[in-house]
mmCIF file with all atom_site columns, C-alpha atoms in Angstrom:
data_model
loop_
_atom_site.group_PDB
_atom_site.id
_atom_site.type_symbol
_atom_site.label_atom_id
_atom_site.label_alt_id
_atom_site.label_comp_id
_atom_site.label_asym_id
_atom_site.label_entity_id
_atom_site.label_seq_id
_atom_site.pdbx_PDB_ins_code
_atom_site.Cartn_x
_atom_site.Cartn_y
_atom_site.Cartn_z
_atom_site.occupancy
_atom_site.B_iso_or_equiv
_atom_site.pdbx_formal_charge
_atom_site.auth_seq_id
_atom_site.auth_comp_id
_atom_site.auth_asym_id
_atom_site.auth_atom_id
_atom_site.pdbx_PDB_model_num
ATOM 1  C CA . UNK K 1 1  ? 12.253  -27.592 1.931  1.00 70.00 ? 1  UNK K CA 1
ATOM 2  C CA . UNK K 1 2  ? 10.676  -27.039 -1.767 1.00 84.00 ? 2  UNK K CA 1
ATOM 3  C CA . UNK K 1 3  ? 7.673   -25.168 -0.034 1.00 83.00 ? 3  UNK K CA 1
ATOM 4  C CA . UNK K 1 4  ? 9.948   -22.261 0.700  1.00 84.00 ? 4  UNK K CA 1
ATOM 5  C CA . UNK K 1 5  ? 10.440  -21.640 -3.271 1.00 88.00 ? 5  UNK K CA 1
ATOM 6  C CA . UNK K 1 6  ? 6.444   -21.590 -3.605 1.00 90.00 ? 6  UNK K CA 1
ATOM 7  C CA . UNK K 1 7  ? 5.910   -19.407 -0.619 1.00 92.00 ? 7  UNK K CA 1
ATOM 8  C CA . UNK K 1 8  ? 8.386   -16.872 -1.387 1.00 93.00 ? 8  UNK K CA 1
ATOM 9  C CA . UNK K 1 9  ? 6.922   -15.396 -4.365 1.00 93.00 ? 9  UNK K CA 1
ATOM 10 C CA . UNK K 1 10 ? 3.267   -15.248 -2.496 1.00 94.00 ? 10 UNK K CA 1
ATOM 11 C CA . UNK K 1 11 ? 4.600   -13.496 0.535  1.00 94.00 ? 11 UNK K CA 1
ATOM 12 C CA . UNK K 1 12 ? 6.576   -10.915 -1.944 1.00 95.00 ? 12 UNK K CA 1
ATOM 13 C CA . UNK K 1 13 ? 3.149   -10.489 -4.136 1.00 96.00 ? 13 UNK K CA 1
ATOM 14 C CA . UNK K 1 14 ? 1.234   -9.893  -0.805 1.00 96.00 ? 14 UNK K CA 1
ATOM 15 C CA . UNK K 1 15 ? 3.825   -7.479  0.488  1.00 95.00 ? 15 UNK K CA 1
ATOM 16 C CA . UNK K 1 16 ? 3.494   -5.489  -2.809 1.00 94.00 ? 16 UNK K CA 1
ATOM 17 C CA . UNK K 1 17 ? -0.329  -5.301  -2.553 1.00 95.00 ? 17 UNK K CA 1
ATOM 18 C CA . UNK K 1 18 ? -0.102  -4.023  0.864  1.00 94.00 ? 18 UNK K CA 1
ATOM 19 C CA . UNK K 1 19 ? 2.722   -1.359  0.084  1.00 94.00 ? 19 UNK K CA 1
ATOM 20 C CA . UNK K 1 20 ? 0.593   -0.372  -2.953 1.00 93.00 ? 20 UNK K CA 1
ATOM 21 C CA . UNK K 1 21 ? -2.811  0.217   -1.003 1.00 94.00 ? 21 UNK K CA 1
ATOM 22 C CA . UNK K 1 22 ? -0.713  1.933   1.942  1.00 93.00 ? 22 UNK K CA 1
ATOM 23 C CA . UNK K 1 23 ? 0.706   4.345   -0.570 1.00 93.00 ? 23 UNK K CA 1
ATOM 24 C CA . UNK K 1 24 ? -2.578  4.873   -2.188 1.00 92.00 ? 24 UNK K CA 1
ATOM 25 C CA . UNK K 1 25 ? -4.077  5.607   1.240  1.00 92.00 ? 25 UNK K CA 1
ATOM 26 C CA . UNK K 1 26 ? -1.010  8.119   2.089  1.00 93.00 ? 26 UNK K CA 1
ATOM 27 C CA . UNK K 1 27 ? -1.886  9.994   -1.162 1.00 91.00 ? 27 UNK K CA 1
ATOM 28 C CA . UNK K 1 28 ? -5.362  9.927   -0.456 1.00 92.00 ? 28 UNK K CA 1
ATOM 29 C CA . UNK K 1 29 ? -5.097  11.161  3.013  1.00 91.00 ? 29 UNK K CA 1
ATOM 30 C CA . UNK K 1 30 ? -2.766  14.108  1.666  1.00 89.00 ? 30 UNK K CA 1
ATOM 31 C CA . UNK K 1 31 ? -5.353  15.120  -0.677 1.00 89.00 ? 31 UNK K CA 1
ATOM 32 C CA . UNK K 1 32 ? -7.705  15.009  2.066  1.00 88.00 ? 32 UNK K CA 1
ATOM 33 C CA . UNK K 1 33 ? -5.794  17.347  3.931  1.00 85.00 ? 33 UNK K CA 1
ATOM 34 C CA . UNK K 1 34 ? -5.149  19.833  1.089  1.00 86.00 ? 34 UNK K CA 1
ATOM 35 C CA . UNK K 1 35 ? -8.692  19.979  0.423  1.00 84.00 ? 35 UNK K CA 1
ATOM 36 C CA . UNK K 1 36 ? -9.735  20.723  3.884  1.00 82.00 ? 36 UNK K CA 1
ATOM 37 C CA . UNK K 1 37 ? -6.948  23.184  4.183  1.00 79.00 ? 37 UNK K CA 1
ATOM 38 C CA . UNK K 1 38 ? -8.449  25.132  0.981  1.00 73.00 ? 38 UNK K CA 1
ATOM 39 C CA . UNK K 1 39 ? -12.092 24.628  2.277  1.00 68.00 ? 39 UNK K CA 1
ATOM 40 C CA . UNK K 1 40 ? -11.009 26.602  5.058  1.00 61.00 ? 40 UNK K CA 1
#
């Protein structure tokens, strides 16, 4: 069962990367929405 101890940090790192990418995507979307609002 030692493989769980090796797998847990990898899963946590992947989850962190995914959440950061999702957070950046949300900011980018809100910036695009605000730019579209200013253009109109």
